Amino acid sequence: MSTLGSTSVVFDLDGTLVDSEPNYYEACRTTLAEHGVSGFTWEEHESYVGISTRETLGILRKKYGIQATVAVLLTELNTRYLTLARAGTPVYPQMRKFVERLHAAGVPMAVASGSSPEAIEAILSGTGLAAQLRAYVSADSVAHGKPAPDIFLEAARRMGAMPAHCTVVEDAIPGAVAAYAAGMHCIAVPYVISQAGDPAFATAGLLFRGGQAEFTAEAAYDWLARTAANDTSGTPYPLDG
């Protein structure tokens, strides 16, 4: 057992551990352009942050009347994304420090992402995070992606952890909703800063309203320690950050 008791931590990947959204935007924009859709903006892309790639493409296919199947679009987008991801995906420095500190403390960890398994593996191996984050769950492995709790519950199952003893680290509204639905604590680090006041983030035990610019490994770890020390009921509850 770690110094944080029975605590386990589940990380979202894109926008939380790594700044991969620009690569996803470019891959999506060029894929849509290939199918006659021009003018896909960053602002529109931001509205899909936190939703699985497959589900996002399903929405876009219907919205723009694209003839190709979601499977075809997904293959095309993933091919483009993987090329960009392997060329370079930055890890948020404080998130890397947080992962390293949790690993040193023996805290079980997993990644739960809406990306494909191939994309998750490429990012984790390419950034060196795979050394500490060996377990991951893709939305492709569960019936429903975020905001459903399926992916987080599956991550807990694979870690052998009780959901009430898990803390999710998330950047997006669907992920915060999914964490709450799973009965897990949540540390929220909004990728889209303007969304920090959304009610979904109010369910998080710890909210960094300024996003990654405000997040620190020390503050997150200290909050986890206080949560572990005070949580005798096994029920997620908020603590002031």
mmCIF file of C-alpha atoms in Angstrom:
data_model
loop_
_atom_site.group_PDB
_atom_site.id
_atom_site.type_symbol
_atom_site.label_atom_id
_atom_site.label_comp_id
_atom_site.label_asym_id
_atom_site.label_seq_id
_atom_site.Cartn_x
_atom_site.Cartn_y
_atom_site.Cartn_z
ATOM 1 C CA MET A 1 0.000 0.000 0.000
ATOM 2 C CA SER A 2 1.308 3.469 -0.877
ATOM 3 C CA THR A 3 1.757 6.432 1.426
ATOM 4 C CA LEU A 4 -1.619 7.616 0.106
ATOM 5 C CA GLY A 5 -3.386 4.568 1.473
ATOM 6 C CA SER A 6 -5.651 2.819 -1.002
ATOM 7 C CA THR A 7 -5.725 5.764 -3.420
ATOM 8 C CA SER A 8 -5.502 5.019 -7.146
ATOM 9 C CA VAL A 9 -5.291 7.674 -9.867
ATOM 10 C CA VAL A 10 -6.782 7.641 -13.351
ATOM 11 C CA PHE A 11 -5.459 10.178 -15.848
ATOM 12 C CA ASP A 12 -7.152 11.450 -18.944
ATOM 13 C CA LEU A 13 -4.523 11.777 -21.684
ATOM 14 C CA ASP A 14 -5.250 14.470 -24.259
ATOM 15 C CA GLY A 15 -5.255 17.961 -22.817
ATOM 16 C CA THR A 16 -4.518 16.595 -19.345
ATOM 17 C CA LEU A 17 -1.165 14.812 -19.476
ATOM 18 C CA VAL A 18 -0.122 16.026 -22.912
ATOM 19 C CA ASP A 19 -0.915 18.982 -25.153
ATOM 20 C CA SER A 20 -2.141 16.876 -28.058
ATOM 21 C CA GLU A 21 -5.227 18.862 -29.021
ATOM 22 C CA PRO A 22 -3.405 20.913 -31.701
ATOM 23 C CA ASN A 23 -2.390 17.662 -33.393
ATOM 24 C CA TYR A 24 -5.930 16.311 -33.156
ATOM 25 C CA TYR A 25 -7.305 19.534 -34.588
ATOM 26 C CA GLU A 26 -4.955 19.425 -37.571
ATOM 27 C CA ALA A 27 -5.675 15.737 -38.203
ATOM 28 C CA CYS A 28 -9.421 16.352 -38.028
ATOM 29 C CA ARG A 29 -9.277 19.500 -40.163
ATOM 30 C CA THR A 30 -7.346 17.790 -42.969
ATOM 31 C CA THR A 31 -9.523 14.676 -42.820
ATOM 32 C CA LEU A 32 -12.677 16.748 -43.132
ATOM 33 C CA ALA A 33 -11.139 18.767 -45.963
ATOM 34 C CA GLU A 34 -10.417 15.523 -47.800
ATOM 35 C CA HIS A 35 -14.171 14.891 -47.724
ATOM 36 C CA GLY A 36 -15.169 18.330 -48.929
ATOM 37 C CA VAL A 37 -15.624 20.063 -45.571
ATOM 38 C CA SER A 38 -13.715 23.330 -45.332
ATOM 39 C CA GLY A 39 -13.535 25.939 -42.609
ATOM 40 C CA PHE A 40 -13.352 23.594 -39.602
ATOM 41 C CA THR A 41 -12.209 25.982 -36.870
ATOM 42 C CA TRP A 42 -10.292 25.606 -33.639
ATOM 43 C CA GLU A 43 -13.341 26.947 -31.800
ATOM 44 C CA GLU A 44 -15.477 24.142 -33.228
ATOM 45 C CA HIS A 45 -12.802 21.621 -32.336
ATOM 46 C CA GLU A 46 -12.802 22.857 -28.733
ATOM 47 C CA SER A 47 -16.505 22.037 -28.446
ATOM 48 C CA TYR A 48 -15.630 18.338 -28.863
ATOM 49 C CA VAL A 49 -12.772 18.255 -26.342
ATOM 50 C CA GLY A 50 -13.332 15.360 -23.955
ATOM 51 C CA ILE A 51 -15.498 13.327 -26.348
ATOM 52 C CA SER A 52 -14.026 10.196 -27.921
ATOM 53 C CA THR A 53 -12.602 10.471 -31.424
ATOM 54 C CA ARG A 54 -15.078 7.914 -32.753
ATOM 55 C CA GLU A 55 -18.083 9.737 -31.302
ATOM 56 C CA THR A 56 -16.799 13.101 -32.501
ATOM 57 C CA LEU A 57 -16.470 11.805 -36.047
ATOM 58 C CA GLY A 58 -19.980 10.374 -35.872
ATOM 59 C CA ILE A 59 -21.313 13.813 -34.951
ATOM 60 C CA LEU A 60 -19.277 15.566 -37.659
ATOM 61 C CA ARG A 61 -20.251 13.013 -40.300
ATOM 62 C CA LYS A 62 -23.927 13.653 -39.641
ATOM 63 C CA LYS A 63 -23.503 17.414 -39.342
ATOM 64 C CA TYR A 64 -21.710 17.785 -42.668
ATOM 65 C CA GLY A 65 -23.391 14.957 -44.584
ATOM 66 C CA ILE A 66 -20.169 13.060 -45.210
ATOM 67 C CA GLN A 67 -20.694 9.868 -47.201
ATOM 68 C CA ALA A 68 -17.722 7.930 -45.829
ATOM 69 C CA THR A 69 -18.360 5.682 -42.828
ATOM 70 C CA VAL A 70 -17.148 6.537 -39.343
ATOM 71 C CA ALA A 71 -14.734 3.591 -39.576
ATOM 72 C CA VAL A 72 -13.148 5.030 -42.720
ATOM 73 C CA LEU A 73 -12.939 8.521 -41.226
ATOM 74 C CA LEU A 74 -11.430 7.142 -38.029
ATOM 75 C CA THR A 75 -8.736 5.260 -39.920
ATOM 76 C CA GLU A 76 -7.850 8.350 -41.941
ATOM 77 C CA LEU A 77 -7.781 10.640 -38.924
ATOM 78 C CA ASN A 78 -5.739 8.221 -36.805
ATOM 79 C CA THR A 79 -3.169 7.832 -39.598
ATOM 80 C CA ARG A 80 -2.737 11.605 -39.816
ATOM 81 C CA TYR A 81 -2.758 12.026 -36.050
ATOM 82 C CA LEU A 82 -0.159 9.341 -35.401
ATOM 83 C CA THR A 83 2.215 10.985 -37.873
ATOM 84 C CA LEU A 84 1.843 14.298 -36.037
ATOM 85 C CA ALA A 85 1.962 12.711 -32.581
ATOM 86 C CA ARG A 86 5.187 10.845 -33.291
ATOM 87 C CA ALA A 87 6.759 14.033 -34.603
ATOM 88 C CA GLY A 88 6.198 15.676 -31.247
ATOM 89 C CA THR A 89 3.680 15.811 -28.406
ATOM 90 C CA PRO A 90 4.647 17.908 -25.374
ATOM 91 C CA VAL A 91 3.978 16.661 -21.851
ATOM 92 C CA TYR A 92 2.836 19.293 -19.372
ATOM 93 C CA PRO A 93 5.871 19.616 -17.038
ATOM 94 C CA GLN A 94 3.911 19.701 -13.773
ATOM 95 C CA MET A 95 1.840 16.701 -14.881
ATOM 96 C CA ARG A 96 5.032 14.724 -15.524
ATOM 97 C CA LYS A 97 6.227 15.675 -12.032
ATOM 98 C CA PHE A 98 2.878 14.571 -10.588
ATOM 99 C CA VAL A 99 3.071 11.195 -12.345
ATOM 100 C CA GLU A 100 6.655 10.698 -11.182
ATOM 101 C CA ARG A 101 5.791 11.545 -7.578
ATOM 102 C CA LEU A 102 2.800 9.192 -7.558
ATOM 103 C CA HIS A 103 4.911 6.447 -9.096
ATOM 104 C CA ALA A 104 7.611 6.933 -6.448
ATOM 105 C CA ALA A 105 4.919 6.675 -3.751
ATOM 106 C CA GLY A 106 3.660 3.389 -5.193
ATOM 107 C CA VAL A 107 0.232 4.739 -6.176
ATOM 108 C CA PRO A 108 -1.548 2.568 -8.794
ATOM 109 C CA MET A 109 -2.174 4.597 -11.956
ATOM 110 C CA ALA A 110 -3.905 4.171 -15.292
ATOM 111 C CA VAL A 111 -4.779 6.238 -18.346
ATOM 112 C CA ALA A 112 -8.382 6.408 -19.567
ATOM 113 C CA SER A 113 -8.661 8.125 -22.930
ATOM 114 C CA GLY A 114 -11.075 8.678 -25.778
ATOM 115 C CA SER A 115 -8.220 8.121 -28.205
ATOM 116 C CA SER A 116 -7.556 4.874 -30.053
ATOM 117 C CA PRO A 117 -5.265 2.260 -28.448
ATOM 118 C CA GLU A 118 -2.655 2.964 -31.145
ATOM 119 C CA ALA A 119 -2.697 6.684 -30.357
ATOM 120 C CA ILE A 120 -2.440 6.095 -26.602
ATOM 121 C CA GLU A 121 0.505 3.730 -27.042
ATOM 122 C CA ALA A 122 2.272 6.136 -29.386
ATOM 123 C CA ILE A 123 1.925 9.037 -26.963
ATOM 124 C CA LEU A 124 2.912 7.117 -23.842
ATOM 125 C CA SER A 125 5.936 5.499 -25.451
ATOM 126 C CA GLY A 126 7.017 8.618 -27.350
ATOM 127 C CA THR A 127 6.901 10.838 -24.259
ATOM 128 C CA GLY A 128 8.445 8.319 -21.885
ATOM 129 C CA LEU A 129 5.299 8.260 -19.745
ATOM 130 C CA ALA A 130 4.911 4.542 -20.433
ATOM 131 C CA ALA A 131 7.595 3.881 -17.819
ATOM 132 C CA GLN A 132 5.188 4.986 -15.084
ATOM 133 C CA LEU A 133 1.816 4.581 -16.804
ATOM 134 C CA ARG A 134 1.688 0.962 -17.941
ATOM 135 C CA ALA A 135 -2.099 0.474 -17.761
ATOM 136 C CA TYR A 136 -4.498 2.233 -20.088
ATOM 137 C CA VAL A 137 -8.067 1.982 -21.319
ATOM 138 C CA SER A 138 -9.286 3.315 -24.653
ATOM 139 C CA ALA A 139 -12.874 4.361 -25.269
ATOM 140 C CA ASP A 140 -12.787 1.714 -28.010
ATOM 141 C CA SER A 141 -12.735 -0.901 -25.220
ATOM 142 C CA VAL A 142 -16.007 0.108 -23.534
ATOM 143 C CA ALA A 143 -19.639 0.386 -24.585
ATOM 144 C CA HIS A 144 -19.957 4.112 -24.008
ATOM 145 C CA GLY A 145 -17.379 6.890 -23.965
ATOM 146 C CA LYS A 146 -17.356 9.916 -21.674
ATOM 147 C CA PRO A 147 -19.566 11.396 -20.221
ATOM 148 C CA ALA A 148 -20.644 7.822 -19.396
ATOM 149 C CA PRO A 149 -18.583 6.369 -16.524
ATOM 150 C CA ASP A 150 -17.658 3.146 -18.359
ATOM 151 C CA ILE A 151 -14.048 3.985 -19.152
ATOM 152 C CA PHE A 152 -13.192 5.031 -15.595
ATOM 153 C CA LEU A 153 -14.915 2.018 -14.087
ATOM 154 C CA GLU A 154 -12.951 -0.241 -16.437
ATOM 155 C CA ALA A 155 -9.722 1.482 -15.423
ATOM 156 C CA ALA A 156 -10.556 0.859 -11.761
ATOM 157 C CA ARG A 157 -11.296 -2.773 -12.530
ATOM 158 C CA ARG A 158 -7.952 -3.235 -14.250
ATOM 159 C CA MET A 159 -6.132 -1.659 -11.312
ATOM 160 C CA GLY A 160 -8.081 -3.778 -8.834
ATOM 161 C CA ALA A 161 -9.301 -0.594 -7.149
ATOM 162 C CA MET A 162 -12.641 0.417 -5.676
ATOM 163 C CA PRO A 163 -14.148 3.351 -7.612
ATOM 164 C CA ALA A 164 -14.576 5.335 -4.383
ATOM 165 C CA HIS A 165 -10.823 5.088 -3.805
ATOM 166 C CA CYS A 166 -9.990 6.434 -7.267
ATOM 167 C CA THR A 167 -9.225 9.996 -8.240
ATOM 168 C CA VAL A 168 -9.620 11.078 -11.857
ATOM 169 C CA VAL A 169 -7.479 13.850 -13.330
ATOM 170 C CA GLU A 170 -9.421 15.527 -16.140
ATOM 171 C CA ASP A 171 -9.405 18.591 -18.373
ATOM 172 C CA ALA A 172 -12.847 18.389 -19.995
ATOM 173 C CA ILE A 173 -16.495 18.653 -19.004
ATOM 174 C CA PRO A 174 -17.473 15.153 -20.259
ATOM 175 C CA GLY A 175 -14.632 13.675 -18.206
ATOM 176 C CA ALA A 176 -15.673 15.495 -15.041
ATOM 177 C CA VAL A 177 -19.244 14.273 -15.545
ATOM 178 C CA ALA A 178 -17.981 10.718 -16.092
ATOM 179 C CA ALA A 179 -15.827 10.806 -12.961
ATOM 180 C CA TYR A 180 -18.774 11.934 -10.827
ATOM 181 C CA ALA A 181 -21.006 9.266 -12.373
ATOM 182 C CA ALA A 182 -18.356 6.652 -11.590
ATOM 183 C CA GLY A 183 -18.373 7.677 -7.918
ATOM 184 C CA MET A 184 -14.767 8.873 -8.060
ATOM 185 C CA HIS A 185 -12.955 11.933 -6.789
ATOM 186 C CA CYS A 186 -11.848 14.384 -9.466
ATOM 187 C CA ILE A 187 -9.015 16.842 -9.928
ATOM 188 C CA ALA A 188 -10.095 19.158 -12.742
ATOM 189 C CA VAL A 189 -7.620 21.128 -14.849
ATOM 190 C CA PRO A 190 -9.758 22.737 -17.586
ATOM 191 C CA TYR A 191 -8.201 22.811 -21.037
ATOM 192 C CA VAL A 192 -10.706 25.435 -22.173
ATOM 193 C CA ILE A 193 -10.316 28.016 -19.424
ATOM 194 C CA SER A 194 -13.617 29.708 -20.245
ATOM 195 C CA GLN A 195 -15.399 26.504 -19.221
ATOM 196 C CA ALA A 196 -14.006 26.510 -15.668
ATOM 197 C CA GLY A 197 -17.285 27.823 -14.280
ATOM 198 C CA ASP A 198 -19.350 25.019 -15.785
ATOM 199 C CA PRO A 199 -21.435 23.102 -13.188
ATOM 200 C CA ALA A 200 -19.692 19.865 -14.182
ATOM 201 C CA PHE A 201 -16.413 21.165 -12.788
ATOM 202 C CA ALA A 202 -18.169 22.147 -9.553
ATOM 203 C CA THR A 203 -18.397 18.410 -8.777
ATOM 204 C CA ALA A 204 -14.595 18.149 -8.719
ATOM 205 C CA GLY A 205 -12.941 17.960 -5.335
ATOM 206 C CA LEU A 206 -10.090 20.137 -6.574
ATOM 207 C CA LEU A 207 -10.425 22.599 -9.448
ATOM 208 C CA PHE A 208 -7.544 24.512 -10.978
ATOM 209 C CA ARG A 209 -9.546 27.291 -12.619
ATOM 210 C CA GLY A 210 -6.527 28.580 -14.507
ATOM 211 C CA GLY A 211 -5.880 25.213 -16.130
ATOM 212 C CA GLN A 212 -2.341 23.956 -16.678
ATOM 213 C CA ALA A 213 -0.893 27.402 -15.920
ATOM 214 C CA GLU A 214 -2.220 27.070 -12.368
ATOM 215 C CA PHE A 215 -1.729 23.334 -11.814
ATOM 216 C CA THR A 216 1.173 22.151 -9.677
ATOM 217 C CA ALA A 217 2.188 18.625 -8.776
ATOM 218 C CA GLU A 218 2.692 19.659 -5.163
ATOM 219 C CA ALA A 219 -0.813 21.087 -4.748
ATOM 220 C CA ALA A 220 -2.426 18.052 -6.371
ATOM 221 C CA TYR A 221 -0.395 15.587 -4.297
ATOM 222 C CA ASP A 222 -1.104 17.435 -1.053
ATOM 223 C CA TRP A 223 -4.824 17.412 -1.835
ATOM 224 C CA LEU A 224 -4.711 13.675 -2.486
ATOM 225 C CA ALA A 225 -2.953 13.139 0.830
ATOM 226 C CA ARG A 226 -5.596 15.145 2.694
ATOM 227 C CA THR A 227 -8.369 13.303 0.880
ATOM 228 C CA ALA A 228 -6.870 9.926 1.770
ATOM 229 C CA ALA A 229 -6.465 10.961 5.413
ATOM 230 C CA ASN A 230 -10.025 12.253 5.747
ATOM 231 C CA ASP A 231 -11.950 9.802 3.591
ATOM 232 C CA THR A 232 -13.340 7.199 5.965
ATOM 233 C CA SER A 233 -16.689 6.833 4.246
ATOM 234 C CA GLY A 234 -15.462 5.743 0.825
ATOM 235 C CA THR A 235 -17.702 8.413 -0.711
ATOM 236 C CA PRO A 236 -16.249 11.196 -2.883
ATOM 237 C CA TYR A 237 -16.652 14.634 -1.364
ATOM 238 C CA PRO A 238 -15.174 18.057 -2.092
ATOM 239 C CA LEU A 239 -12.255 19.553 -0.219
ATOM 240 C CA ASP A 240 -11.243 23.153 -0.650
ATOM 241 C CA GLY A 241 -8.165 23.394 -2.833
#
